[in-house]
Amino acid sequence: MDYIIDKNILIAIELLKSDGYEAYIVGGAIRDLILDLPINDYDIASNITLEKAIELFSNYKIQLYSNKRTLGVRINHTFFELSPFKGLTIEDDLL
């Protein structure tokens, strides 16, 4: 099967990138792509702060999780979790 990234996830990534931020799909979605499975769970890692993310996605339904490290966002029918990098770069997060 050929699965594509949900168009609403691409909207979120473009919104982040057009505002000058990096954005990467991470986690289970990547596993599912590799295994050629339908993607049911999207996570995005970015160098945006949560405060800026709340502003950037203010036109959408958002929820700041109690851990205060992750923002849940719904664009149309698609839900994803957005987390700032734990380090300064995505490479730092992978180490």
mmCIF file of N, CA and C in Angstrom:
data_model
loop_
_atom_site.group_PDB
_atom_site.id
_atom_site.type_symbol
_atom_site.label_atom_id
_atom_site.label_comp_id
_atom_site.label_asym_id
_atom_site.label_seq_id
_atom_site.Cartn_x
_atom_site.Cartn_y
_atom_site.Cartn_z
ATOM 1 N N MET A 1 0.836 -1.191 0.000
ATOM 2 C CA MET A 1 0.000 0.000 0.000
ATOM 3 C C MET A 1 0.875 1.247 0.000
ATOM 4 N N ASP A 2 0.369 2.276 -0.619
ATOM 5 C CA ASP A 2 1.064 3.552 -0.598
ATOM 6 C C ASP A 2 0.262 4.526 0.247
ATOM 7 N N TYR A 3 0.861 4.995 1.335
ATOM 8 C CA TYR A 3 0.201 5.951 2.204
ATOM 9 C C TYR A 3 0.885 7.299 2.067
ATOM 10 N N ILE A 4 0.093 8.330 2.156
ATOM 11 C CA ILE A 4 0.645 9.669 2.076
ATOM 12 C C ILE A 4 0.398 10.380 3.404
ATOM 13 N N ILE A 5 1.137 11.441 3.604
ATOM 14 C CA ILE A 5 0.971 12.247 4.810
ATOM 15 C C ILE A 5 -0.335 13.027 4.685
ATOM 16 N N ASP A 6 -1.100 13.044 5.731
ATOM 17 C CA ASP A 6 -2.376 13.766 5.760
ATOM 18 C C ASP A 6 -2.160 15.231 5.368
ATOM 19 N N LYS A 7 -3.036 15.767 4.536
ATOM 20 C CA LYS A 7 -2.861 17.145 4.038
ATOM 21 C C LYS A 7 -2.878 18.165 5.170
ATOM 22 N N ASN A 8 -3.581 17.893 6.253
ATOM 23 C CA ASN A 8 -3.615 18.830 7.379
ATOM 24 C C ASN A 8 -2.291 18.857 8.137
ATOM 25 N N ILE A 9 -1.586 17.737 8.137
ATOM 26 C CA ILE A 9 -0.245 17.702 8.724
ATOM 27 C C ILE A 9 0.697 18.532 7.860
ATOM 28 N N LEU A 10 0.543 18.423 6.557
ATOM 29 C CA LEU A 10 1.366 19.240 5.656
ATOM 30 C C LEU A 10 1.063 20.724 5.829
ATOM 31 N N ILE A 11 -0.193 21.059 6.099
ATOM 32 C CA ILE A 11 -0.560 22.456 6.390
ATOM 33 C C ILE A 11 0.162 22.929 7.647
ATOM 34 N N ALA A 12 0.177 22.096 8.684
ATOM 35 C CA ALA A 12 0.847 22.462 9.940
ATOM 36 C C ALA A 12 2.344 22.663 9.727
ATOM 37 N N ILE A 13 2.964 21.765 8.981
ATOM 38 C CA ILE A 13 4.397 21.877 8.722
ATOM 39 C C ILE A 13 4.689 23.135 7.914
ATOM 40 N N GLU A 14 3.871 23.406 6.909
ATOM 41 C CA GLU A 14 4.076 24.613 6.100
ATOM 42 C C GLU A 14 3.878 25.878 6.935
ATOM 43 N N LEU A 15 2.910 25.857 7.831
ATOM 44 C CA LEU A 15 2.684 27.002 8.707
ATOM 45 C C LEU A 15 3.917 27.263 9.582
ATOM 46 N N LEU A 16 4.463 26.210 10.145
ATOM 47 C CA LEU A 16 5.676 26.342 10.959
ATOM 48 C C LEU A 16 6.849 26.849 10.121
ATOM 49 N N LYS A 17 7.063 26.223 8.961
ATOM 50 C CA LYS A 17 8.206 26.597 8.124
ATOM 51 C C LYS A 17 8.067 28.014 7.582
ATOM 52 N N SER A 18 6.850 28.413 7.213
ATOM 53 C CA SER A 18 6.665 29.760 6.665
ATOM 54 C C SER A 18 6.890 30.829 7.730
ATOM 55 N N ASP A 19 6.816 30.428 8.995
ATOM 56 C CA ASP A 19 7.087 31.367 10.091
ATOM 57 C C ASP A 19 8.542 31.272 10.558
ATOM 58 N N GLY A 20 9.351 30.497 9.823
ATOM 59 C CA GLY A 20 10.782 30.429 10.109
ATOM 60 C C GLY A 20 11.228 29.300 11.015
ATOM 61 N N TYR A 21 10.339 28.352 11.304
ATOM 62 C CA TYR A 21 10.679 27.259 12.208
ATOM 63 C C TYR A 21 10.968 25.974 11.446
ATOM 64 N N GLU A 22 11.721 25.102 12.069
ATOM 65 C CA GLU A 22 11.922 23.755 11.549
ATOM 66 C C GLU A 22 10.741 22.904 12.012
ATOM 67 N N ALA A 23 10.407 21.880 11.240
ATOM 68 C CA ALA A 23 9.317 20.985 11.618
ATOM 69 C C ALA A 23 9.587 19.602 11.040
ATOM 70 N N TYR A 24 9.496 18.590 11.898
ATOM 71 C CA TYR A 24 9.767 17.213 11.500
ATOM 72 C C TYR A 24 8.668 16.297 12.019
ATOM 73 N N ILE A 25 8.188 15.422 11.165
ATOM 74 C CA ILE A 25 7.296 14.358 11.608
ATOM 75 C C ILE A 25 8.172 13.323 12.300
ATOM 76 N N VAL A 26 7.779 12.915 13.498
ATOM 77 C CA VAL A 26 8.573 11.971 14.297
ATOM 78 C C VAL A 26 7.650 10.893 14.869
ATOM 79 N N GLY A 27 8.243 9.917 15.502
ATOM 80 C CA GLY A 27 7.480 8.933 16.264
ATOM 81 C C GLY A 27 6.785 7.873 15.429
ATOM 82 N N GLY A 28 5.607 7.515 15.889
ATOM 83 C CA GLY A 28 4.860 6.411 15.301
ATOM 84 C C GLY A 28 4.531 6.573 13.831
ATOM 85 N N ALA A 29 4.348 7.796 13.376
ATOM 86 C CA ALA A 29 4.044 8.021 11.959
ATOM 87 C C ALA A 29 5.187 7.538 11.074
ATOM 88 N N ILE A 30 6.404 7.763 11.510
ATOM 89 C CA ILE A 30 7.565 7.314 10.735
ATOM 90 C C ILE A 30 7.630 5.794 10.730
ATOM 91 N N ARG A 31 7.398 5.189 11.888
ATOM 92 C CA ARG A 31 7.362 3.722 11.966
ATOM 93 C C ARG A 31 6.320 3.165 11.008
ATOM 94 N N ASP A 32 5.121 3.763 11.028
ATOM 95 C CA ASP A 32 4.044 3.275 10.171
ATOM 96 C C ASP A 32 4.378 3.442 8.697
ATOM 97 N N LEU A 33 5.017 4.563 8.331
ATOM 98 C CA LEU A 33 5.440 4.752 6.937
ATOM 99 C C LEU A 33 6.425 3.666 6.518
ATOM 100 N N ILE A 34 7.388 3.380 7.381
ATOM 101 C CA ILE A 34 8.402 2.364 7.069
ATOM 102 C C ILE A 34 7.751 0.998 6.912
ATOM 103 N N LEU A 35 6.776 0.696 7.772
ATOM 104 C CA LEU A 35 6.099 -0.603 7.732
ATOM 105 C C LEU A 35 4.949 -0.640 6.732
ATOM 106 N N ASP A 36 4.742 0.472 6.014
ATOM 107 C CA ASP A 36 3.677 0.576 5.013
ATOM 108 C C ASP A 36 2.295 0.331 5.637
ATOM 109 N N LEU A 37 2.101 0.949 6.806
ATOM 110 C CA LEU A 37 0.829 0.853 7.519
ATOM 111 C C LEU A 37 0.114 2.201 7.464
ATOM 112 N N PRO A 38 -1.196 2.212 7.639
ATOM 113 C CA PRO A 38 -1.893 3.498 7.723
ATOM 114 C C PRO A 38 -1.407 4.282 8.939
ATOM 115 N N ILE A 39 -1.276 5.587 8.774
ATOM 116 C CA ILE A 39 -0.798 6.427 9.869
ATOM 117 C C ILE A 39 -1.998 6.910 10.676
ATOM 118 N N ASN A 40 -1.989 6.601 11.963
ATOM 119 C CA ASN A 40 -3.084 6.994 12.840
ATOM 120 C C ASN A 40 -2.651 7.981 13.920
ATOM 121 N N ASP A 41 -1.353 8.265 13.977
ATOM 122 C CA ASP A 41 -0.822 9.073 15.065
ATOM 123 C C ASP A 41 0.295 9.945 14.520
ATOM 124 N N TYR A 42 0.116 11.253 14.607
ATOM 125 C CA TYR A 42 1.132 12.180 14.124
ATOM 126 C C TYR A 42 1.737 12.958 15.281
ATOM 127 N N ASP A 43 3.060 13.045 15.273
ATOM 128 C CA ASP A 43 3.802 13.886 16.208
ATOM 129 C C ASP A 43 4.747 14.745 15.381
ATOM 130 N N ILE A 44 4.844 16.024 15.745
ATOM 131 C CA ILE A 44 5.749 16.943 15.069
ATOM 132 C C ILE A 44 6.691 17.519 16.111
ATOM 133 N N ALA A 45 7.985 17.510 15.791
ATOM 134 C CA ALA A 45 8.995 18.152 16.624
ATOM 135 C C ALA A 45 9.445 19.415 15.908
ATOM 136 N N SER A 46 9.666 20.476 16.670
ATOM 137 C CA SER A 46 10.017 21.762 16.074
ATOM 138 C C SER A 46 10.900 22.567 17.019
ATOM 139 N N ASN A 47 11.547 23.573 16.467
ATOM 140 C CA ASN A 47 12.328 24.482 17.306
ATOM 141 C C ASN A 47 11.494 25.674 17.784
ATOM 142 N N ILE A 48 10.192 25.602 17.643
ATOM 143 C CA ILE A 48 9.287 26.641 18.138
ATOM 144 C C ILE A 48 9.101 26.477 19.654
ATOM 145 N N THR A 49 8.893 27.577 20.352
ATOM 146 C CA THR A 49 8.542 27.484 21.774
ATOM 147 C C THR A 49 7.048 27.212 21.878
ATOM 148 N N LEU A 50 6.631 26.690 23.011
ATOM 149 C CA LEU A 50 5.194 26.442 23.186
ATOM 150 C C LEU A 50 4.398 27.742 23.136
ATOM 151 N N GLU A 51 4.954 28.806 23.685
ATOM 152 C CA GLU A 51 4.255 30.093 23.675
ATOM 153 C C GLU A 51 4.008 30.560 22.243
ATOM 154 N N LYS A 52 5.034 30.447 21.402
ATOM 155 C CA LYS A 52 4.894 30.844 19.991
ATOM 156 C C LYS A 52 3.963 29.888 19.251
ATOM 157 N N ALA A 53 4.009 28.602 19.592
ATOM 158 C CA ALA A 53 3.134 27.623 18.943
ATOM 159 C C ALA A 53 1.673 27.913 19.262
ATOM 160 N N ILE A 54 1.390 28.291 20.495
ATOM 161 C CA ILE A 54 0.026 28.639 20.882
ATOM 162 C C ILE A 54 -0.460 29.823 20.049
ATOM 163 N N GLU A 55 0.404 30.808 19.837
ATOM 164 C CA GLU A 55 0.058 31.953 18.990
ATOM 165 C C GLU A 55 -0.140 31.526 17.538
ATOM 166 N N LEU A 56 0.795 30.735 17.024
ATOM 167 C CA LEU A 56 0.771 30.346 15.618
ATOM 168 C C LEU A 56 -0.457 29.510 15.275
ATOM 169 N N PHE A 57 -0.887 28.655 16.176
ATOM 170 C CA PHE A 57 -2.023 27.771 15.916
ATOM 171 C C PHE A 57 -3.304 28.260 16.606
ATOM 172 N N SER A 58 -3.367 29.535 16.918
ATOM 173 C CA SER A 58 -4.519 30.079 17.655
ATOM 174 C C SER A 58 -5.836 29.998 16.868
ATOM 175 N N ASN A 59 -5.774 29.825 15.560
ATOM 176 C CA ASN A 59 -6.997 29.694 14.753
ATOM 177 C C ASN A 59 -7.536 28.270 14.742
ATOM 178 N N TYR A 60 -6.849 27.373 15.434
ATOM 179 C CA TYR A 60 -7.241 25.962 15.468
ATOM 180 C C TYR A 60 -7.515 25.550 16.906
ATOM 181 N N LYS A 61 -8.138 24.397 17.053
ATOM 182 C CA LYS A 61 -8.386 23.880 18.400
ATOM 183 C C LYS A 61 -7.063 23.372 18.961
ATOM 184 N N ILE A 62 -6.675 23.890 20.127
ATOM 185 C CA ILE A 62 -5.408 23.501 20.747
ATOM 186 C C ILE A 62 -5.622 23.135 22.212
ATOM 187 N N GLN A 63 -4.707 22.318 22.721
ATOM 188 C CA GLN A 63 -4.740 21.927 24.123
ATOM 189 C C GLN A 63 -3.306 21.795 24.614
ATOM 190 N N LEU A 64 -2.949 22.566 25.631
ATOM 191 C CA LEU A 64 -1.635 22.437 26.252
ATOM 192 C C LEU A 64 -1.710 21.308 27.273
ATOM 193 N N TYR A 65 -0.889 20.299 27.101
ATOM 194 C CA TYR A 65 -0.913 19.151 27.994
ATOM 195 C C TYR A 65 -0.350 19.522 29.360
ATOM 196 N N SER A 66 -0.723 18.748 30.349
ATOM 197 C CA SER A 66 -0.323 19.053 31.728
ATOM 198 C C SER A 66 1.188 19.003 31.925
ATOM 199 N N ASN A 67 1.908 18.265 31.059
ATOM 200 C CA ASN A 67 3.364 18.230 31.179
ATOM 201 C C ASN A 67 3.998 19.538 30.700
ATOM 202 N N LYS A 68 3.183 20.398 30.078
ATOM 203 C CA LYS A 68 3.609 21.709 29.576
ATOM 204 C C LYS A 68 4.794 21.613 28.613
ATOM 205 N N ARG A 69 4.943 20.464 27.961
ATOM 206 C CA ARG A 69 5.980 20.269 26.946
ATOM 207 C C ARG A 69 5.379 19.931 25.591
ATOM 208 N N THR A 70 4.072 19.717 25.545
ATOM 209 C CA THR A 70 3.433 19.263 24.317
ATOM 210 C C THR A 70 2.125 20.002 24.116
ATOM 211 N N LEU A 71 1.870 20.342 22.860
ATOM 212 C CA LEU A 71 0.634 21.015 22.486
ATOM 213 C C LEU A 71 -0.144 20.102 21.550
ATOM 214 N N GLY A 72 -1.384 19.795 21.907
ATOM 215 C CA GLY A 72 -2.254 19.055 21.006
ATOM 216 C C GLY A 72 -2.950 20.043 20.083
ATOM 217 N N VAL A 73 -2.973 19.735 18.781
ATOM 218 C CA VAL A 73 -3.568 20.636 17.791
ATOM 219 C C VAL A 73 -4.485 19.839 16.876
ATOM 220 N N ARG A 74 -5.645 20.414 16.581
ATOM 221 C CA ARG A 74 -6.551 19.809 15.601
ATOM 222 C C ARG A 74 -6.738 20.792 14.457
ATOM 223 N N ILE A 75 -6.363 20.347 13.255
ATOM 224 C CA ILE A 75 -6.636 21.100 12.032
ATOM 225 C C ILE A 75 -7.651 20.283 11.252
ATOM 226 N N ASN A 76 -8.839 20.839 11.109
ATOM 227 C CA ASN A 76 -9.970 20.132 10.497
ATOM 228 C C ASN A 76 -10.192 18.817 11.234
ATOM 229 N N HIS A 77 -10.069 17.691 10.567
ATOM 230 C CA HIS A 77 -10.318 16.399 11.218
ATOM 231 C C HIS A 77 -9.046 15.742 11.749
ATOM 232 N N THR A 78 -7.908 16.391 11.590
ATOM 233 C CA THR A 78 -6.633 15.760 11.911
ATOM 234 C C THR A 78 -6.048 16.318 13.206
ATOM 235 N N PHE A 79 -5.708 15.405 14.106
ATOM 236 C CA PHE A 79 -5.108 15.764 15.382
ATOM 237 C C PHE A 79 -3.630 15.392 15.353
ATOM 238 N N PHE A 80 -2.793 16.245 15.934
ATOM 239 C CA PHE A 80 -1.383 15.920 16.084
ATOM 240 C C PHE A 80 -0.853 16.543 17.361
ATOM 241 N N GLU A 81 0.294 16.048 17.801
ATOM 242 C CA GLU A 81 0.965 16.608 18.964
ATOM 243 C C GLU A 81 2.225 17.316 18.495
ATOM 244 N N LEU A 82 2.423 18.522 18.990
ATOM 245 C CA LEU A 82 3.579 19.347 18.643
ATOM 246 C C LEU A 82 4.436 19.520 19.885
ATOM 247 N N SER A 83 5.703 19.167 19.766
ATOM 248 C CA SER A 83 6.626 19.310 20.892
ATOM 249 C C SER A 83 7.855 20.085 20.449
ATOM 250 N N PRO A 84 8.282 21.046 21.262
ATOM 251 C CA PRO A 84 9.551 21.721 20.977
ATOM 252 C C PRO A 84 10.715 20.746 21.147
ATOM 253 N N PHE A 85 11.796 21.012 20.423
ATOM 254 C CA PHE A 85 13.003 20.211 20.616
ATOM 255 C C PHE A 85 13.381 20.240 22.094
ATOM 256 N N LYS A 86 13.899 19.149 22.578
ATOM 257 C CA LYS A 86 14.422 19.121 23.948
ATOM 258 C C LYS A 86 15.809 19.751 23.992
ATOM 259 N N GLY A 87 16.564 19.586 22.908
ATOM 260 C CA GLY A 87 17.866 20.237 22.766
ATOM 261 C C GLY A 87 17.715 21.439 21.848
ATOM 262 N N LEU A 88 18.831 21.879 21.300
ATOM 263 C CA LEU A 88 18.783 23.035 20.404
ATOM 264 C C LEU A 88 18.401 22.664 18.979
ATOM 265 N N THR A 89 18.642 21.392 18.589
ATOM 266 C CA THR A 89 18.377 20.932 17.221
ATOM 267 C C THR A 89 17.700 19.572 17.247
ATOM 268 N N ILE A 90 17.196 19.155 16.108
ATOM 269 C CA ILE A 90 16.627 17.802 16.008
ATOM 270 C C ILE A 90 17.711 16.761 16.249
ATOM 271 N N GLU A 91 18.932 17.065 15.821
ATOM 272 C CA GLU A 91 20.041 16.145 16.043
ATOM 273 C C GLU A 91 20.289 15.944 17.538
ATOM 274 N N ASP A 92 20.193 17.014 18.326
ATOM 275 C CA ASP A 92 20.345 16.884 19.777
ATOM 276 C C ASP A 92 19.290 15.946 20.351
ATOM 277 N N ASP A 93 18.085 16.015 19.829
ATOM 278 C CA ASP A 93 17.009 15.166 20.333
ATOM 279 C C ASP A 93 17.221 13.695 19.982
ATOM 280 N N LEU A 94 17.951 13.447 18.917
ATOM 281 C CA LEU A 94 18.165 12.067 18.489
ATOM 282 C C LEU A 94 19.309 11.384 19.219
ATOM 283 N N LEU A 95 20.094 12.163 19.939
ATOM 284 C CA LEU A 95 21.227 11.579 20.677
ATOM 285 C C LEU A 95 20.809 11.042 22.018
#
